[in-house]
Amino acid sequence: MGNSRRSEKNGVHWNHNASINGLLVIVMVLFGVCHIAEANHTITIDCSGLNRCQKCTSQGTSCVWSLERQACFADYGKRLSLAVRKKTDCPQVTSVTRVTYAAYLPYVYKVQVSNDVTGFMAFLEDVQVSCVILDVTRPAQVFNDTISCAPVDKSDLGFDHQRLMTYHCYVTFGDGDTILRLDDSADSYFAVYDEFYYGYPMDAESCVACVWDVGHYAYHYKWCSSRNVATGRYLYYVGYSDTDRNAAMPADDRLAATVPASSGCEDVRVRFVEPSSALWTGDVRIKVMVSNHLILADGGEVRVTVAGRACARPTSTVRGTGVTCVLTAPGPGEVPPRTAYVSGPVIISYGASSLTVVSAQTFRLVYPEITDVSPSCGPLTGGTLLTVRGRQLNAGRLVTVTVTAAADGESTESSSSSSSSVPCEVVARYVDRILCVTGPSDRAAVGVVRALFDGKLLVQDGPDGPLTFTYGAEPALTAGQRFEGIASGGTAAPVRGTGFTCVRDAVMYVDRDGVRRLAASHCRPVNDTFMVCDTPRLDGPTGAGDSPERLRFGFHVRHADGHVSDMPPQPDTDGYVAHSDPVLVDFSVSAIGQTVMISGLHLGRGYRAADVAVVGFANNLSSVVCNVAAITRRHIVCKTASPSDLNGVPTLVVTIGDRFTRTVHSTAYRSPSFGILFFVTVLVLIALVYYCYYKSKSIVVPRFGFANTM
């Protein structure tokens, strides 16, 4: 027995340990998963494309620059020799001079290293350092903060009375496969001039130079125009791989240099484009300002492309700071964009200097779109503030808006000489909307809203076809109508008239005892000549029977354009006829004819059969038990398909309009309490009559004034 208890106790103790162990395992697994997820997230950091120390260390703590390997790596926190993690710790690596003259040869290419806080120069003193010029490796010497390459003379450079020659030089160390990265790629090149002109800045005057990177290739471009008296026209263009010194320049880059927008080159860049967008139809003069445009053009051919479309007749500006050209019209196969615009850079190509420059600024070819017009209706007199919504509606220099109504018998989608156009005066224009004020129209009509941009691009279709505006007459009631209702209100009053198209909403009102009473619900326009309105509720009793009250009434109307007016009745209308609420007594069910008869007084006045509903439960007014077929002065006749379903039903609920509700009892149903009360009342009356009669026979009046009762 004791062993059994000990085993049981130990079993509980073992399960407790197992739970703790299991929890620890789960925590360890989750920790491992988090660690793996964190490691995977760290691996996604790509630092390999950052080929300068300043760029690498500008990424916060994500990347680290290795001076020993001259490369950028993802920073996992591992110890690296000669590692730089802060931008301020990057050594500054620059060339001492990039220009010399034939008379000063031989030339020594020198690189200076400053801000050496990591001991990089001490490291270079202990390894082999070389210089590569014209694919020839030459020894180099490290002293203090300077790296000096072996001197090169005319024979080494192949210089023989050329006006100007440019050479690529770079420093390697270690096994010769590590290239020292200079802060400015242009420092990897030096120029040799044949002659020296005192006081003439030949390296800057009429010359441009630019370096840029695309992928793992570094490009260098130099151009001097014919205006440079020392060199004349001179072009130097070369590209080298950062990873493979023996790799050839891509074939697409060999014919002409293309300076990307991301180059950051100040000598060669598109400074700005004006305007920044134009209509899809073209025929717009565009100005493109380019740094050193005259030097690059140098009298040669210039071609301009704007967002993929040619810009014709490029002409240098008066001051020579750029070109102006005319954007051509779309070609035969060029279709309008699905979106409101297409965009792209401005590309300018120079034939003389074999250079193409891509702008950082994008240019838009805009095709405006109209998506909505509001309000959709307004009066014939005009003056409606129309809002035309869409996209790119501020395009072009000028826009005109019209409402074009088709002639009788024509559709709104067609237009002919017989169509009438009403101007809509533009008062404001934004990228997403145009505001204009409609002019007057000589007739009621539905017109298409059209926007014409710069007199040549017509826009009128929305997402689902043409967008229209309706000129409508002021709403008015027709003569010969009778308006009536009951005291509770809420019944439907048919209203006939004209000009209901431009009615946003309307409400019926009745004036009684100096108080204006509005209907609880708004009118429901059906078409231009008919709407249905609810009648207002009247507080207190009204005229009964054949003597109803006649009250002043009308309609508050809010138009589609926002203004409010009053719509009075015609003079022949003898006021609003206010009847008293009907009195409902009981109902009976007849199997013959499948009819339910609801009895009452003063029925059928101020409402129609459509206003009446007969339901089975007061809390469920949708459970209609029969359909009202007719109303007389004493009965509401209701037809039902299953009269047997109403046998034994003690009550029905009758509603008239939205406000009047009454419960009526069945004539075939009397409660037991009523029968007993009726029977007891009759017995009491009989007993009372008998007692009074017997009492009158039993009284004797004596002669001497004393009464004796037998």
Short mmCIF file of C-alpha atoms in Angstrom, two decimals, residues 14 23 60 65 115 136 138-139 143-144 154 164 168 201 234 245 266 273 342 452 474 489 493 513 538 580 698:
data_model
loop_
_atom_site.label_atom_id
_atom_site.label_comp_id
_atom_site.label_asym_id
_atom_site.label_seq_id
_atom_site.Cartn_x
_atom_site.Cartn_y
_atom_site.Cartn_z
CA TRP A 14 7.86 13.06 -12.60
CA LEU A 23 8.74 24.14 -21.45
CA GLY A 60 24.84 52.90 -40.15
CA TRP A 65 34.77 48.57 -44.81
CA ASN A 115 43.12 60.77 -41.81
CA VAL A 136 52.15 47.55 -67.25
CA ARG A 138 55.45 49.12 -62.10
CA PRO A 139 56.92 49.31 -58.58
CA PHE A 143 56.76 56.96 -47.55
CA ASN A 144 54.89 58.65 -44.71
CA LYS A 154 57.40 59.61 -73.30
CA LEU A 164 46.67 65.74 -75.22
CA HIS A 168 44.53 55.38 -66.50
CA PRO A 201 43.75 76.95 -67.94
CA TYR A 234 39.65 65.69 -77.98
CA ARG A 245 40.92 44.08 -64.78
CA GLU A 266 28.31 68.44 -62.49
CA VAL A 273 13.40 70.88 -68.18
CA VAL A 342 3.15 58.40 -69.43
CA LEU A 452 -11.02 71.35 -74.59
CA GLU A 474 -37.86 75.43 -62.03
CA GLY A 489 -49.82 61.87 -41.34
CA ALA A 493 -49.51 61.82 -51.60
CA ASP A 513 -52.34 77.56 -36.09
CA LEU A 538 -50.96 67.20 -37.34
CA SER A 580 -59.55 62.93 -38.80
CA SER A 698 -95.55 46.66 0.78
#
